[in-house]
Coordinates of C-alpha atoms and ligand atoms in Angstrom, one line a residue:
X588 CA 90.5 89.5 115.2
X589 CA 92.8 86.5 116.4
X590 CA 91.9 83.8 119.0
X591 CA 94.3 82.3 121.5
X592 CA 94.2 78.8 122.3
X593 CA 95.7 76.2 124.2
X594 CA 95.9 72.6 122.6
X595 CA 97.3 69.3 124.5
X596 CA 98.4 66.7 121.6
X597 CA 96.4 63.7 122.1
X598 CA 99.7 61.5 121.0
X599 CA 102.5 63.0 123.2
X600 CA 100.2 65.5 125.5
X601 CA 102.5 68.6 124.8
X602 CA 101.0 71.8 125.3
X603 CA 100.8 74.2 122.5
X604 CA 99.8 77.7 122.2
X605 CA 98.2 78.7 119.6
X606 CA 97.2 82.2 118.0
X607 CA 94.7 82.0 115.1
X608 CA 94.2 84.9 112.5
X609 CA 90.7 85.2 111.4
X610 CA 89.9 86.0 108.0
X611 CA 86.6 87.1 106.4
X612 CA 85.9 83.5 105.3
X613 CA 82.6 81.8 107.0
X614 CA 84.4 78.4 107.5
X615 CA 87.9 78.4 108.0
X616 CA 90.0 74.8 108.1
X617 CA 93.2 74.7 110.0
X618 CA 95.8 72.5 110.5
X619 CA 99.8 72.0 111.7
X620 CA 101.5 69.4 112.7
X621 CA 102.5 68.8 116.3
X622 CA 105.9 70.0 116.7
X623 CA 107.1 67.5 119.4
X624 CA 105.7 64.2 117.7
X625 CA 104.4 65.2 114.4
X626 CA 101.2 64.0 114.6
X627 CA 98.7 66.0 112.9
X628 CA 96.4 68.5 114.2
X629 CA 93.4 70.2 112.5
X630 CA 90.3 71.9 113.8
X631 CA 87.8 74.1 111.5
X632 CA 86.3 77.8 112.9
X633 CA 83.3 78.4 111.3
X634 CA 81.3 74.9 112.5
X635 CA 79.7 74.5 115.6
X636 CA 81.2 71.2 116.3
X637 CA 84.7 72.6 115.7
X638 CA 86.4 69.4 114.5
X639 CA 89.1 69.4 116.4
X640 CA 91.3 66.1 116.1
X641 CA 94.6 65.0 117.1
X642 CA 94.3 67.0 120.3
X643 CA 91.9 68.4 123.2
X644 CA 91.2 72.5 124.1
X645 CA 92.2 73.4 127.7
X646 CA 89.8 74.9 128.5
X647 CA 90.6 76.9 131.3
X648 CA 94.3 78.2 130.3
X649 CA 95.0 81.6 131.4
X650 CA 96.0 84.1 128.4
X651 CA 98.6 85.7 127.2
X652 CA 100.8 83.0 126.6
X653 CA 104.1 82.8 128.8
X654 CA 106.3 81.3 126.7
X655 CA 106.7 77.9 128.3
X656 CA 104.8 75.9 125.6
X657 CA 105.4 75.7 121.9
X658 CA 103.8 78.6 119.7
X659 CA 102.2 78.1 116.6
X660 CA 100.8 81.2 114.6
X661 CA 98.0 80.4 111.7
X662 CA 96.4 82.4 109.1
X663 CA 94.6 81.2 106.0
X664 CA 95.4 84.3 104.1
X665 CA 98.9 85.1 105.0
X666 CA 102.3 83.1 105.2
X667 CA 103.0 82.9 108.9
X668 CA 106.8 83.1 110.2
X669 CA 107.8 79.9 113.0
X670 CA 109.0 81.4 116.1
X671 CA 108.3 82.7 119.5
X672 CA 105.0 84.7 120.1
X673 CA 104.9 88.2 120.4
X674 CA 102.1 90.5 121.2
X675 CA 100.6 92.1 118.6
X676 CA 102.9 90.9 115.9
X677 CA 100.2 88.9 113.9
X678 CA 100.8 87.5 110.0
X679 CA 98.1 90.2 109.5
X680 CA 99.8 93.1 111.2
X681 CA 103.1 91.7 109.7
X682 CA 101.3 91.4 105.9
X683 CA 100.6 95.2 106.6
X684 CA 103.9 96.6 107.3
X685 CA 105.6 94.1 104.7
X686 CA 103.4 95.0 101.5
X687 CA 102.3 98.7 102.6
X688 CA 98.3 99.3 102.3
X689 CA 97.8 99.5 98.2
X690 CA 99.4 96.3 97.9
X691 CA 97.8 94.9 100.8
X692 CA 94.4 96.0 99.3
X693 CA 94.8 94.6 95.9
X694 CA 95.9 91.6 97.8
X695 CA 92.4 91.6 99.5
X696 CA 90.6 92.4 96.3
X697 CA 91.6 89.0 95.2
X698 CA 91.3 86.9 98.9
X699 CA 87.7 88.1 98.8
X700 CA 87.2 87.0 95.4
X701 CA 88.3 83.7 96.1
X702 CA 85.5 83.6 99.2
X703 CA 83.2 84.6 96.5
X704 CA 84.1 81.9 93.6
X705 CA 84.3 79.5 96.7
X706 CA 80.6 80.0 97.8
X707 CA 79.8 79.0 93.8
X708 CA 82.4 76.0 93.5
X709 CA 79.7 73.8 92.8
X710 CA 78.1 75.6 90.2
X711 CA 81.3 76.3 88.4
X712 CA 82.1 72.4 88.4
X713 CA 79.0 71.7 87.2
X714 CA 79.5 74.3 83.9
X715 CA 82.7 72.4 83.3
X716 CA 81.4 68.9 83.9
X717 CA 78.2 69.2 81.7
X718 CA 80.4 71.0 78.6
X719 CA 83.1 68.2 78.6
X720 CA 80.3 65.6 78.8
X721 CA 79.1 67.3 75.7
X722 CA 75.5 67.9 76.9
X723 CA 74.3 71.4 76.0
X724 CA 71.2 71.4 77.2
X725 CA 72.2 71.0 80.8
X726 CA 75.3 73.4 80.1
X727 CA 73.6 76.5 79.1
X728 CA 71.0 75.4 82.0
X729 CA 74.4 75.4 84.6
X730 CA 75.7 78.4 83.1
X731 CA 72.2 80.3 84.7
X732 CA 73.9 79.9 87.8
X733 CA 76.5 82.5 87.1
X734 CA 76.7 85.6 87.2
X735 CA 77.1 87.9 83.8
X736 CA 77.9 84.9 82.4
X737 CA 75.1 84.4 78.9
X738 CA 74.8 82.5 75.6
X739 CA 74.0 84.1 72.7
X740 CA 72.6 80.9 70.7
X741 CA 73.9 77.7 70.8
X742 CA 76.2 78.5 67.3
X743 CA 79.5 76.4 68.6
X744 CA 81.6 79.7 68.5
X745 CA 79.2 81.1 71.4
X746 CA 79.7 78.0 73.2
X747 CA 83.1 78.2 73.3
X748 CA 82.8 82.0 74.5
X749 CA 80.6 81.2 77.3
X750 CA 82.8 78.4 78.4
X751 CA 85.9 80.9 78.0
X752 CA 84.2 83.4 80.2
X753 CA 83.6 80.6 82.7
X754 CA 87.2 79.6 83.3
X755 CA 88.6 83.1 83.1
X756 CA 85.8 83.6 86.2
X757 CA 87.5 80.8 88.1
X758 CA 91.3 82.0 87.2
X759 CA 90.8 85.9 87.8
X760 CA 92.2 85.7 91.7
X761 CA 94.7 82.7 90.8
X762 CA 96.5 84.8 87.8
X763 CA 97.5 88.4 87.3
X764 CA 96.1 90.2 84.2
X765 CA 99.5 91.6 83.1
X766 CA 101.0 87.7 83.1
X767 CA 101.8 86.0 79.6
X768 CA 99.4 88.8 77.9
X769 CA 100.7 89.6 75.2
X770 CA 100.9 85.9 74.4
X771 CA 96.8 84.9 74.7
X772 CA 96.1 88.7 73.0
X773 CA 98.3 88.6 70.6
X774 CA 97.2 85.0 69.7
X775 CA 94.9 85.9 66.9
X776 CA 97.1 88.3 65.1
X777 CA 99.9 85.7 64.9
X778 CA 97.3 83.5 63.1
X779 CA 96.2 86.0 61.0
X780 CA 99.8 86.7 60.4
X781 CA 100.5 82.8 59.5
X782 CA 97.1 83.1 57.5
X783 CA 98.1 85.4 55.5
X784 CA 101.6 84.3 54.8
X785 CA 101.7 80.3 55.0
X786 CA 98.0 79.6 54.1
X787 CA 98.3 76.3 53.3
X788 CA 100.8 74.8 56.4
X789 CA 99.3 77.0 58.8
X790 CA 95.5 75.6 57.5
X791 CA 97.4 71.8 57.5
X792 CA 98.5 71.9 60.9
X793 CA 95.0 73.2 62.6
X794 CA 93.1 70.6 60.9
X795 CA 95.9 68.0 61.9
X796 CA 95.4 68.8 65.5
X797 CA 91.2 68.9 64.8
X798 CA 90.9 66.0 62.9
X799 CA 93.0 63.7 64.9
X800 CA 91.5 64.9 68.1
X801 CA 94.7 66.4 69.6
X802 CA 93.3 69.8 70.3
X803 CA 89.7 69.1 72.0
X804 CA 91.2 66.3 73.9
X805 CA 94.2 69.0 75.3
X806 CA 91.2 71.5 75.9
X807 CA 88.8 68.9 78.3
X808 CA 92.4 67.8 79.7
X809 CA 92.8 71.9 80.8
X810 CA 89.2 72.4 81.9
X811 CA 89.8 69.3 84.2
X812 CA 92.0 71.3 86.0
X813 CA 90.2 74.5 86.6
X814 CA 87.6 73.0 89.7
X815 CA 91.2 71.1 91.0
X816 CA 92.7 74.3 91.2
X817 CA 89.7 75.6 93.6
X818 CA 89.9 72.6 95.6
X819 CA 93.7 74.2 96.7
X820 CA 92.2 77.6 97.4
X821 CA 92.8 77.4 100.9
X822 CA 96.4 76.6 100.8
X823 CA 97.4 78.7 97.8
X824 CA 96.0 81.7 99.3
X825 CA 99.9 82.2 101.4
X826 CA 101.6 82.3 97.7
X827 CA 99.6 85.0 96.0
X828 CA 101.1 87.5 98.8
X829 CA 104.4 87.0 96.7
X830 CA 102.7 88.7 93.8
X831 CA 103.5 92.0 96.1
X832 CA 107.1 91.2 97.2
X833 CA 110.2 90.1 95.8
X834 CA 109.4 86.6 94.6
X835 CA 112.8 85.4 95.5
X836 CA 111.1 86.1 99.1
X837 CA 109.7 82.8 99.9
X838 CA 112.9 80.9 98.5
X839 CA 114.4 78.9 101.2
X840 CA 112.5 81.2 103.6
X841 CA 110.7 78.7 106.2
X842 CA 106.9 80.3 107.0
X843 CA 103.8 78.2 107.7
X844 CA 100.9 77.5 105.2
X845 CA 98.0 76.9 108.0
X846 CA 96.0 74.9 105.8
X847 CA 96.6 71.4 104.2
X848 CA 99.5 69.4 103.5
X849 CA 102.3 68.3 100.7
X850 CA 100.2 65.2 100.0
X851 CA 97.0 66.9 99.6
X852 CA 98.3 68.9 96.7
X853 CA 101.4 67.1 95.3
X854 CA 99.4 65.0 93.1
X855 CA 97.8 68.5 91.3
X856 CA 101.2 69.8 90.4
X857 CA 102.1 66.8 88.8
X858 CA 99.2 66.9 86.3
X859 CA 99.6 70.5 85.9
X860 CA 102.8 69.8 84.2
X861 CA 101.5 66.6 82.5
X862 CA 99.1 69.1 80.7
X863 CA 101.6 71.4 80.3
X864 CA 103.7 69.2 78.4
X865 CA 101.4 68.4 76.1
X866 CA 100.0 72.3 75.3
X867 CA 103.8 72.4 74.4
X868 CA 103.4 70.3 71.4
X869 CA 101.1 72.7 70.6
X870 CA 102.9 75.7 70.9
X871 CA 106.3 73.5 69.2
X872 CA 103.7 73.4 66.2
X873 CA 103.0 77.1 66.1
X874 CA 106.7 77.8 66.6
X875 CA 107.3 76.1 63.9
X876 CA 105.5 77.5 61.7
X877 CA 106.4 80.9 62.6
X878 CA 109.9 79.6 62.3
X879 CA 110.3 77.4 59.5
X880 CA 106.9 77.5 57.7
X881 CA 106.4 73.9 58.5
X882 CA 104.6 72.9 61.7
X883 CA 106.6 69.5 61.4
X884 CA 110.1 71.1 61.0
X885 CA 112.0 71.5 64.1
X886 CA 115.4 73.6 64.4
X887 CA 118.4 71.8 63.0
X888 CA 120.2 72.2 66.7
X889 CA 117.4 69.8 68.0
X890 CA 116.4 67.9 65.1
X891 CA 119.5 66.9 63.8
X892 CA 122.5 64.9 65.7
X893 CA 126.4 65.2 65.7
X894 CA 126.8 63.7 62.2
X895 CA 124.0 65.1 60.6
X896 CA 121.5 62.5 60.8
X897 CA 117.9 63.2 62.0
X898 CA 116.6 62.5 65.2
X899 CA 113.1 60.4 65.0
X900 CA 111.9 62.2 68.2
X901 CA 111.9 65.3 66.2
X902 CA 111.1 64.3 62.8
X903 CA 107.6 65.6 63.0
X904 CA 105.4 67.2 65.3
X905 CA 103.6 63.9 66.0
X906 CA 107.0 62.3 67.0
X907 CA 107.6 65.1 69.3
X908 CA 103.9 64.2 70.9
X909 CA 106.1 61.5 72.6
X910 CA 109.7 63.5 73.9
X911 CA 110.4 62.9 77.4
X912 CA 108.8 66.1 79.2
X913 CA 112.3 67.6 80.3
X914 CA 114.0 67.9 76.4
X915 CA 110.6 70.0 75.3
X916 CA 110.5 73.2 76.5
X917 CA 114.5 73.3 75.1
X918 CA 113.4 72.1 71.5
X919 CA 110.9 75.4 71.0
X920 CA 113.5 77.6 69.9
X921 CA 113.3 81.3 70.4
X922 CA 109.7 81.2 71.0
X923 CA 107.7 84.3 71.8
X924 CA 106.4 82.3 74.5
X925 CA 108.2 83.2 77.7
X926 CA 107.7 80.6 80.4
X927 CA 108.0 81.5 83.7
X928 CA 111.2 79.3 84.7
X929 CA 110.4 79.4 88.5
X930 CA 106.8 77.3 87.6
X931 CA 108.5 74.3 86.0
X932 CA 110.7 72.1 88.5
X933 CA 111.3 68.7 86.6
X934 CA 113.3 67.5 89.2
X935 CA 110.4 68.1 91.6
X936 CA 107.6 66.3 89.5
X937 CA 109.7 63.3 89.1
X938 CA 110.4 63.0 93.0
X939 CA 107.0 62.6 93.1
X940 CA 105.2 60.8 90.1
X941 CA 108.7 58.3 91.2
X942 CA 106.8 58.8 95.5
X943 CA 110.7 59.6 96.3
X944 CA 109.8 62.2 98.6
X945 CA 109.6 63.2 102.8
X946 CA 107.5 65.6 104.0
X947 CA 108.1 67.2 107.6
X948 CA 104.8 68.4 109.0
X949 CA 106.1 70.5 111.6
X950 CA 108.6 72.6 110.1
X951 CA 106.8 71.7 106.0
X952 CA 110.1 70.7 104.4
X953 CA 109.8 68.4 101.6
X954 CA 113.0 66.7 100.8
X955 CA 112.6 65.5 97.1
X956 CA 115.1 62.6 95.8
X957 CA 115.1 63.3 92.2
X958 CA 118.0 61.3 90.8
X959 CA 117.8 57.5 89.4
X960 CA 120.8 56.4 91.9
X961 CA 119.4 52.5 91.9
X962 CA 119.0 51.5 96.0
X963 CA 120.3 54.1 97.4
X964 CA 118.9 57.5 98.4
X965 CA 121.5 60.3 99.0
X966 CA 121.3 63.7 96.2
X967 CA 118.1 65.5 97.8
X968 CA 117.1 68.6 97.3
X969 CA 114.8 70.4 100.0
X970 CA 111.8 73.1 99.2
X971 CA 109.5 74.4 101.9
X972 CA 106.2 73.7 100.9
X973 CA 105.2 77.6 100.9
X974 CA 107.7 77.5 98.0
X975 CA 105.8 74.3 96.1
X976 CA 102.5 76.3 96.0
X977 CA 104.2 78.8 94.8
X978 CA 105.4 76.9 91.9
X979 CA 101.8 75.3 91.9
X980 CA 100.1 78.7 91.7
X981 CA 102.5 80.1 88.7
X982 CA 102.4 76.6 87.0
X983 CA 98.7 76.9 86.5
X984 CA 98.6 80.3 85.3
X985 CA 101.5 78.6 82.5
X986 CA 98.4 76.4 81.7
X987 CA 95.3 79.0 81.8
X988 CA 97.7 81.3 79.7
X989 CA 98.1 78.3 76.8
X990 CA 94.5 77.6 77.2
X991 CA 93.8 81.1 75.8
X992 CA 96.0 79.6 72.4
X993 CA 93.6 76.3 72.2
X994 CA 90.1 79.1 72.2
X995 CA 92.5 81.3 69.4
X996 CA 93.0 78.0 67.5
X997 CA 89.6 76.8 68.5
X998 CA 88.1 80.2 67.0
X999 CA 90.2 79.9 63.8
X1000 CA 88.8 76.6 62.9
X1001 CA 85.2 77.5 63.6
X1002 CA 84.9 80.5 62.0
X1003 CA 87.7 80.8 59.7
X1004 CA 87.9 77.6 58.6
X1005 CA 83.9 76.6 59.3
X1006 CA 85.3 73.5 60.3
X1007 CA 83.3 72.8 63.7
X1008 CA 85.9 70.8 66.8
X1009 CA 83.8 67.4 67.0
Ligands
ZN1754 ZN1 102.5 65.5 119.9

């Protein structure tokens, strides 16, 4: 069903047309940007008061639309094309023909899943909240909340499943199963593997990363994100449709998110790849191991300068805790972990953690400046934003996919080693 509208812009009183695609969702939060003055425009379906701000509803404008105003298409579920309105050619009817009707349905398995883990948001936080603040008795009472979701006793190990199954609840209609797989399966086999051959290192470098902390701290530092990525369901609902097409599709492609805006959500992808920086100490310390047979020992092409003399950033794993975010990913060297390239944009995360960015509402092109070029501003780069939750979307599932290695190394100190994470 779609609802036309009429909306005068309270700042510059153009007219704009508007055609809204409704989705299954009982409250539904729009927004855009005016596209004569850029002031913003927002309204939510679903509340009897409507909330509209930034402009008034004529009331008595006579549908279809002619033309003569400006046309602005919304949909929370779909990306929507800019341009001219044509009958019948709605993001839904276009979502159709573009991804066929088994894709589109496997698509909508996940949209309504989202609805679903939406209703429970606050339950879900609450899970998370109570197990970071370490109180168990009020965790297992949160976790009654859920669905399917039990404890088996209190034993730490059945802890750590329930809280597993919790944030693998929250990521099912953010990540695809098939994504990274074989890394958080195959995760306890490769420490059984390092078990059996490098006992003592491999034994060494887990109770490193218990004793000092690292590894409990990096697991609440994960779970943190879990209820931020439901606060961005809304807008990151346009990006999963790219799990159906040729991801290259939404590359310099400019189509409306209809929901939310660059500074809503910047903030998010910044400490998504703060975390992910530091799970990749983690995985540098498995590497090498598997590598080298010494968690400490990094490859002699990174460790190791032009005349031979070792480089104090990479002396030892701890010293690597402190590389600049850009040299880490290259210092893990032919890892089995395969990082989805498109995710990480460094250049991107330091335009904003440095706030060198502009945002254009009305057509949602973020102009990044990522170099250090002292006063002046002129190397930019531009991404549309339907492109930055894009990268938002895959960066997390980098993160949930690395969290699966912290509950295989979480599992291997509790049971195999009997050595509980305090
Ligand atoms: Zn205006």
């Amino acid at each position: 069903m779609n609802i036309c509208k009429c909306f005068k812009c309270d700042t510059c009183e153009t007219l704009i047309d508007c055609r809204i695609g409704m989705s299954n969702r009982d409250v539904q939060p729009f927004q855009f940007a005016c596209p004569a003055c850029e002031e913003n425009i927002s309204f939510v379906i679903g509340l009897p008061t409507g909330e509209l701000k930034g402009a008034s509803d004529i009331k008595d404008f006579v549908a279809p639309f002619d033309g003569k105003n400006h046309f602005i298409d919304l949909h929370l579920n779909f990306p929507v094309s800019f341009g001219k309105y044509e009958v019948g050619s709605t993001p839904f009817m276009k979502a159709i023909d573009e991804l066929g009707h088994e894709k589109y349905f496997m698509l909508k398995d996940r949209l309504d899943k989202l609805d679903l883990i939406y209703k429970m948001k606050g339950d879900v936080i609450r899970v998370i909240n109570q197990f970071k603040k370490e109180d168990l008795r009020l965790f297992i009472k949160s976790l009654e909340k859920l669905p399917d979701i039990e404890l088996k006793s209190d034993k730490q190990q059945d802890v750590f499943a329930a809280l597993y199954k919790v944030t693998s609840f929250i990521a099912e209609p953010f990540t695809i199963h098939q994504h990274n797989n074989e890394l958080s399966e195959g995760m306890p086999s490769i420490l059984r593997g390092l078990h059996e051959a490098n006992y003592e290192k491999t034994v060494e470098y887990v109770e490193l990363i218990v004793n000092n902390g690292f590894l409990k701290n990096l697991l609440h530092d994960c779970l943190g994100l879990y209820p931020r990525m439901l606060e961005f369901e809304h807008p990151v609902r346009p990006a999963l449709y790219y799990d159906y097409i040729d991801t290259e599709s939404c590359k310099n492609i400019p189509v409306r998110i209809s929901t939310a805006d660059f500074d809503t959500c910047n903030n998010f992808y910044k400490d998504l790849a703060e975390v992910f920086y530091r799970q990749l100490t983690m995985v540098a310390g498995l590497n090498n191991l598997i590598k080298r047979n010494d968690y400490n020992l990094f490859n002699d092409s990174v460790r190791l300068n032009k005349r031979n003399e070792g480089i104090k950033n990479y002396a030892s794993l701890n010293s690597f805790a402190n590389v600049d975010l850009g040299s880490k990913l290259s210092a893990i060297d032919d890892s089995s972990y395969h990082i989805d390239t498109e995710a990480l944009d460094s250049k991107l995360r330091n335009g904003i953690a440095h706030y060198k960015y502009v945002y254009k509402e009305s057509t949602q092109l973020i102009t990044f400046y990522p170099s250090k070029e002292g006063m002046e501003r002129d190397k930019n780069q531009d991404i549309y934003l339907i492109e930055f939750m894009r990268k938002m979307l895959l960066l997390f599932r980098e993160v949930h996919t690395l969290n699966h290695v912290i509950k295989s190394l979480i599992y291997y100190s509790v049971l195999v080693l009997k050595k509980e994470i305090q």
